[in-house]
Amino acid sequence: MATKNIMIVGVGGQGSLLASKLLGRLLVDEGYDVKVSEVHGMSQRGGSVVTYVKFGDKVYSPIIDEGEADFIVSFEKLEAARYIKDLRKDGTVIVNTQQIDPMPVIIGSAEYPESVLDEMTSKGVNVDAIDALSLASQAGSAKACNIVLMGRLAKYFDIPYEKWEAAIEKCVKPNFIEINKKAFSLGYNN
Amino acid sequence: MKELMIGNAALARGLYEAGCSVISSYPGTPSTEITEEFAKYGDVYSEWAPNEKVAAETAFGASLRGKRSACCMKHVGLNVAADPLFTMSYTGVNAGMVICVADDPGMHSSQNEQDSRHYAIAAKVPMLEPADSQEALVFAKTAFDLSEQFDTPVFIKMCTRVAHSQSIVEKGEREEHVKEYVKNPKKYIMAPANAIARHPFVEERTRKLTEYAETSALNRVENGSGEYDFGIITSSTSYQYVKEVFGDSVDILKLGIINPLPVKLIKDFAAKVSKVYVIEELDPIIESHCRNIGVDVIGKEKFSIIGEFSQKTIAQAFGLEAKENVCLDTDVPVRPPMMCAGCPHRGMYYVLAKNKITVLGDIGCYTLGSMPPLNALDMTLCMGASVSGLHGYNKAGAEETEGKTVCVIGDSTFMHSGVTGLINIAYNQSNSTVIILDNSITGMTGHQQNPTTGYNIKGDPAGKVDLESLCRSVGINSVRVVDPYNLEECERVVKEELAKNEPSVIISRRPCVLLKYVKPKKPLKINPDKCKGCKRCMKFGCPAISFRDKHAVIDNTLCIGCGVCAGLCPFDAFESEVE
C-alpha cells in the first residue's frame, strides 16, 4: 500500500499528543509500518504545533511535505489555513471551528482571517468543519476535542469502529475511557 | 513485540539493554527524553546533573569504577562538556561510556545551529549516527562494545527528527557488563608526562577505527535498480528523505559511523557510479572528507548548509516536479510560542518593561519575555551568560548603566552556570542586580527537577540548594525575595535594589503554573459595562485576554485565575467569581 499521510495541527496545549498516540497505536495494531513525528520544546508554549502520522508498507521520511497530506486534522481554524499548502490536491481538511487568537491578533498588529474555511472550499478543498469543542463538552470534558476529531477522521477509514475503541482503551487512563469513547462517537456520528 | 518509540526512548532502551548502569545528564531539547525514559527502568541509576560538564564527568567516574555509563545533552550542552571530553579521549574508558548528543537543525528550540560532528573529529572520538528509532537502539549497544574494544568514549549523535520521530522498534533483553577497577596512573592521570605518552595511542586508535569503519555493518551500500547512474552518500534523517524521493532507484552509501569516516569504502562506491552526491544537513563534514581523500563530490553547492532538509529539498535539488497543492490568498498571522496564561515570569517582565530597564536574558521559558507586547529583553546568548554579561556591561557602563540594568535567569539555569557569574560579580564588585526567576522547576524542557527543587529525577526527596543562602555565602549582602504576582512589590523592590550602591540579588519566586500541585483558580470575567476599551490590560501580553467588539474578553479555557491583570485595570472591570 502507498503511504498515507495525516497531519494533526493546532495550538500547543490542545492535546494533539493523545490524538497521535491513538492513531499510532491503532495503525501498528493493523500491521502497518508507521512513523509519527512532532517537535517538542519551545514551540509547545502556545505556539503553532504540528504532528505527522504516516503509514503504509514502508515509511521513510518522518515528515509530510508540501502537497503530500491526505488529511489535515486541525484543532483550530487558523491553523488549518497555515498548513493547507501541505494538503494534496483533492485532500480533506477536518477542522474544529474553534478560534484561538494568536498574539499578533491579541495585540492588534494582525487580524484573524475569519473566512479562511470559505476560501478553502472555493479553492476545491474538501472542508469538513465540526464544532468539536461543543461536542467534547457534551461528552463531559472540553479537553476531549482531540478525540471528537479522531472520531470524525475515523469515518474516512475502513478500519472497524471497535478497533478504534480498543485503541482508545489502550491509550487513555481508565477513568477517562468512557468520556473519550463518547467524544469519539459524537465526532463519528455528527 | 513491535512498539512505536521516539528515537530518544529507543536510544534509552538500547543503553539499558547494553547494560548501562549509570546515566547523568542535563536536560535540553531535543535530548531530554533519553534520560527521562532511561530513568523509568528501576534497576539502574539515573540523575539530572547541574550541567553537562558535571554529567560527563559523573559518567566518566562510573566508567572508571567499572560500570557502563552514559551522559546526554543537546548540541550546545556539548560545549559545556567539551573540557572533560577532549581529555577522556586520551584516558579512554574502563567500562564502556557513551555520550549522546542531539543536534537541532532548523533551530526548533535552540539558540544556534552548530554541528556536533565537529567535536567528534576535534576530540578524536568515534561517533555513530542512527537514522531511525530501531537504529538508535541497535547503535547504542554497538557503541558500548566499540567503547570497550577500542578504549574510548563513543558518541551517539541524534537530531531533532530522529530524536522526536516515533518508528517501530523491536526490544531485546538487558545484558550486564561489569569491569574491575584497577589502578592505572599512566592511563588515568593526564599530567603532561602521561598525556604525551597517551597521544600516540589516540592516533593509532583512530587508524584502527577507520579500518573498522571500512567493513562495519553500520556503513552499508544499497545497490539501486539502475534507473539513475549517479550515487548518493548520506546519513541520519537525510537518508530517509533520499529514500522517500528515490526509493530503490539509486545507489546509496548509508553511513552509520560518522567519525572516523571510511576511505576505501567511499572510493570503491564512487568508482562504480557516474558521479557522487553527498546529502548531509548542516556542515560539509562527509563532503570535506571525500574531497580530502580525492573523491570528487557534489554537496553544499546543491544542498544548503542552513536549516533542515526534507524530501522536497532533495527533490527540488534534482529538478524533480513539485507536488500539486493549494495556496490561499489570505495572510495567515504567525502564532509564535509565548509565556502561558498565569506564567509567573510575566509579572516581573511587565514591571521591567514598564520602567524601561535594560534586561540581559538567559535560556529558558523566560526567553519568551522578548516577544511583543512586553519586548522586555535586550540579550540572550547561552546558559549563564546573563549574569556574567551583566557584570561586563556594568563594568563598561558604570554609573550610566548600573541603576537601570538587570539580568534575569531561571532557577535551573542559575544552577547550571549562573552561580559562577554571580561569584564574579561579588568578587570583582560590580554594582549589578541579578534577578533569579525561580519557578521551582526546569520549565522549557518539560519540567525536570533541579538542585533547587528538593526532588530528584524520580520525584523522590533530595538535597535542596537554598538560593538565598547560596547568594549570601558568595558575598552578596542584599538578597530579596518577591512574589511576581504582586506587581507593586516587584516594582518597589526592583527600584530599591537598582538604587543601591552594591551588588544585589532579587529572587522572583512562584512555581510554574503547569506544575500539577499548582491548582488553578476560577477564570476571571470582564464586566462589559465597566470595560472602557482602554487596552491597558493588553499590554500585559496574557494569551487569555483578547479584544473583541471594543471590549477586552477572557478566554475561560486558558485563564487560570491568577488575577494579576485585574490590578492593571483602572476601571475595575475584571471580576473574579467567588469560589
Short mmCIF file of C-alpha atoms in Angstrom, two decimals, chain A residues 3 5 10-12 20-21 24-25 28 32-48 52 54 58-68 76 78-82 84-90 98-108 110-116 119-120 123-125 133 142 173, chain B residues 1-4 6 29 33 108-110 131-132 160-162 164-168 237 239-241 243-244 247-248 308-313 323-340 346 364-365 367-368 372-373 443-447 514 516 535 538 541-548 555 557-558:
data_model
loop_
_atom_site.label_atom_id
_atom_site.label_comp_id
_atom_site.label_asym_id
_atom_site.label_seq_id
_atom_site.Cartn_x
_atom_site.Cartn_y
_atom_site.Cartn_z
CA THR A 3 1.97 5.58 2.24
CA ASN A 5 -0.23 10.88 5.31
CA GLY A 10 -3.29 23.02 16.37
CA VAL A 11 -2.15 25.23 19.22
CA GLY A 12 0.35 23.98 21.81
CA SER A 20 -1.28 10.95 17.53
CA LYS A 21 -0.72 8.29 20.19
CA GLY A 24 -0.06 5.29 16.13
CA ARG A 25 -1.37 2.52 18.37
CA VAL A 28 0.67 -0.51 14.40
CA TYR A 32 1.33 -1.14 9.02
CA ASP A 33 4.77 0.41 9.08
CA VAL A 34 4.17 3.67 10.95
CA LYS A 35 6.04 6.89 11.70
CA VAL A 36 4.74 9.60 14.00
CA SER A 37 6.71 12.80 14.22
CA GLU A 38 6.45 16.03 16.13
CA VAL A 39 8.69 18.70 17.54
CA HIS A 40 8.85 19.15 21.31
CA GLY A 41 10.11 22.17 23.21
CA MET A 42 9.88 25.86 22.53
CA SER A 43 7.04 25.66 20.01
CA GLN A 44 4.75 23.98 22.51
CA ARG A 45 4.27 27.11 24.59
CA GLY A 46 1.03 28.26 22.95
CA GLY A 47 2.67 28.22 19.54
CA SER A 48 1.54 26.51 16.37
CA TYR A 52 2.86 13.98 11.18
CA LYS A 54 2.40 8.29 8.15
CA LYS A 58 7.27 1.00 4.29
CA VAL A 59 7.58 4.59 5.55
CA TYR A 60 10.85 6.50 5.14
CA SER A 61 10.67 10.25 5.80
CA PRO A 62 9.09 11.07 9.16
CA ILE A 63 7.75 14.39 7.87
CA ILE A 64 4.99 15.39 5.46
CA ASP A 65 5.92 17.99 2.88
CA GLU A 66 4.00 20.36 0.57
CA GLY A 67 1.17 18.69 -1.32
CA GLU A 68 1.58 15.34 0.44
CA GLU A 76 -8.25 25.32 15.32
CA LEU A 78 -6.49 29.46 11.58
CA GLU A 79 -4.08 26.55 11.94
CA ALA A 80 -5.90 24.69 9.13
CA ALA A 81 -5.12 27.66 6.89
CA ARG A 82 -1.48 27.75 7.97
CA ILE A 84 -3.14 23.96 3.83
CA LYS A 85 -0.13 24.13 1.50
CA ASP A 86 0.79 20.65 2.74
CA LEU A 87 -2.53 19.12 1.65
CA ARG A 88 -2.51 17.17 -1.59
CA LYS A 89 -4.90 18.18 -4.35
CA ASP A 90 -8.27 16.55 -3.52
CA GLN A 98 -12.87 26.94 17.47
CA GLN A 99 -11.00 30.23 17.18
CA ILE A 100 -7.92 30.93 19.34
CA ASP A 101 -6.34 34.34 18.73
CA PRO A 102 -2.56 34.30 18.21
CA MET A 103 -0.51 37.05 19.90
CA PRO A 104 -0.34 39.34 16.81
CA VAL A 105 -4.15 39.37 16.80
CA ILE A 106 -4.34 39.87 20.59
CA ILE A 107 -2.11 42.93 20.45
CA GLY A 108 -3.84 44.27 17.34
CA ALA A 110 -2.87 41.48 12.69
CA GLU A 111 -6.48 40.43 12.05
CA TYR A 112 -7.92 36.99 12.49
CA PRO A 113 -8.86 35.76 9.00
CA GLU A 114 -12.47 34.78 9.73
CA SER A 115 -13.36 33.45 6.28
CA VAL A 116 -10.48 31.04 5.62
CA GLU A 119 -11.73 30.35 0.80
CA MET A 120 -10.54 26.76 1.12
CA LYS A 123 -10.39 26.52 -4.00
CA GLY A 124 -11.70 22.99 -4.16
CA VAL A 125 -10.56 21.70 -0.77
CA LEU A 133 -15.49 21.96 21.48
CA ALA A 142 -13.80 20.27 26.82
CA LYS A 173 -6.28 6.37 31.60
CA MET B 1 6.64 -7.17 20.49
CA LYS B 2 6.75 -4.33 17.97
CA GLU B 3 6.33 -0.95 19.55
CA LEU B 4 6.29 2.66 18.37
CA ILE B 6 10.52 8.06 19.64
CA THR B 29 15.67 19.81 23.68
CA GLU B 33 13.68 12.17 26.77
CA HIS B 108 13.18 24.40 16.65
CA SER B 109 14.26 25.01 20.23
CA SER B 110 17.86 26.28 20.20
CA ALA B 131 18.58 7.28 11.14
CA ASP B 132 15.51 5.96 12.99
CA THR B 160 15.51 16.57 16.16
CA ARG B 161 13.83 14.40 13.51
CA VAL B 162 15.41 11.17 14.71
CA HIS B 164 11.40 13.03 18.22
CA SER B 165 10.04 10.76 15.48
CA GLN B 166 8.35 7.54 16.51
CA SER B 167 9.05 4.46 14.46
CA ILE B 168 8.74 0.75 15.08
CA THR B 237 17.46 11.71 8.69
CA TYR B 239 18.90 9.11 4.38
CA GLN B 240 15.14 8.90 4.99
CA TYR B 241 14.46 11.88 2.72
CA LYS B 243 14.76 7.07 0.24
CA GLU B 244 11.42 8.92 0.19
CA GLY B 247 13.18 4.55 -3.21
CA ASP B 248 15.37 1.77 -4.61
CA GLU B 308 16.72 21.15 7.96
CA PHE B 309 16.19 19.16 4.80
CA SER B 310 13.02 17.38 3.73
CA GLN B 311 12.03 15.22 0.78
CA LYS B 312 11.04 18.42 -1.04
CA THR B 313 14.54 19.92 -0.60
CA LYS B 323 3.62 18.04 -5.80
CA GLU B 324 0.37 19.84 -6.57
CA ASN B 325 -1.10 21.75 -3.66
CA VAL B 326 -3.49 24.56 -2.72
CA CYS B 327 -2.38 28.03 -1.67
CA LEU B 328 -4.63 30.59 -0.01
CA ASP B 329 -4.59 34.31 -0.81
CA THR B 330 -5.29 35.23 2.83
CA ASP B 331 -2.35 36.19 5.03
CA VAL B 332 -2.20 33.87 8.00
CA PRO B 333 -0.90 35.64 11.14
CA VAL B 334 2.05 33.90 12.80
CA ARG B 335 1.45 32.07 16.07
CA PRO B 336 4.73 32.33 17.97
CA PRO B 337 5.20 30.48 21.25
CA MET B 338 4.54 32.60 24.34
CA MET B 339 4.50 32.54 28.09
CA CYS B 340 1.43 30.67 29.37
CA ARG B 346 5.08 37.79 33.13
CA GLY B 364 14.59 29.08 29.29
CA CYS B 365 10.84 29.75 29.00
CA THR B 367 13.39 33.96 26.86
CA LEU B 368 9.81 34.41 25.62
CA PRO B 372 5.63 41.54 21.92
CA PRO B 373 3.92 43.20 23.65
CA GLY B 443 10.36 24.66 32.59
CA MET B 444 11.03 24.82 28.88
CA THR B 445 12.31 21.27 28.53
CA GLY B 446 9.15 19.92 30.17
CA HIS B 447 9.50 20.01 33.95
CA LEU B 514 1.82 24.00 34.73
CA LYS B 516 0.48 19.62 39.00
CA LYS B 535 -6.48 48.29 26.22
CA MET B 538 -3.49 44.17 26.51
CA GLY B 541 0.52 40.09 26.89
CA CYS B 542 -1.56 37.37 28.52
CA PRO B 543 -2.84 34.90 25.91
CA ALA B 544 -6.12 34.54 27.81
CA ILE B 545 -7.05 38.20 27.21
CA SER B 546 -8.12 39.33 23.74
CA PHE B 547 -10.08 42.26 22.37
CA ARG B 548 -13.47 41.85 20.67
CA ASP B 555 -10.86 33.00 27.24
CA THR B 557 -10.30 27.73 28.68
CA LEU B 558 -6.92 29.46 29.13
#
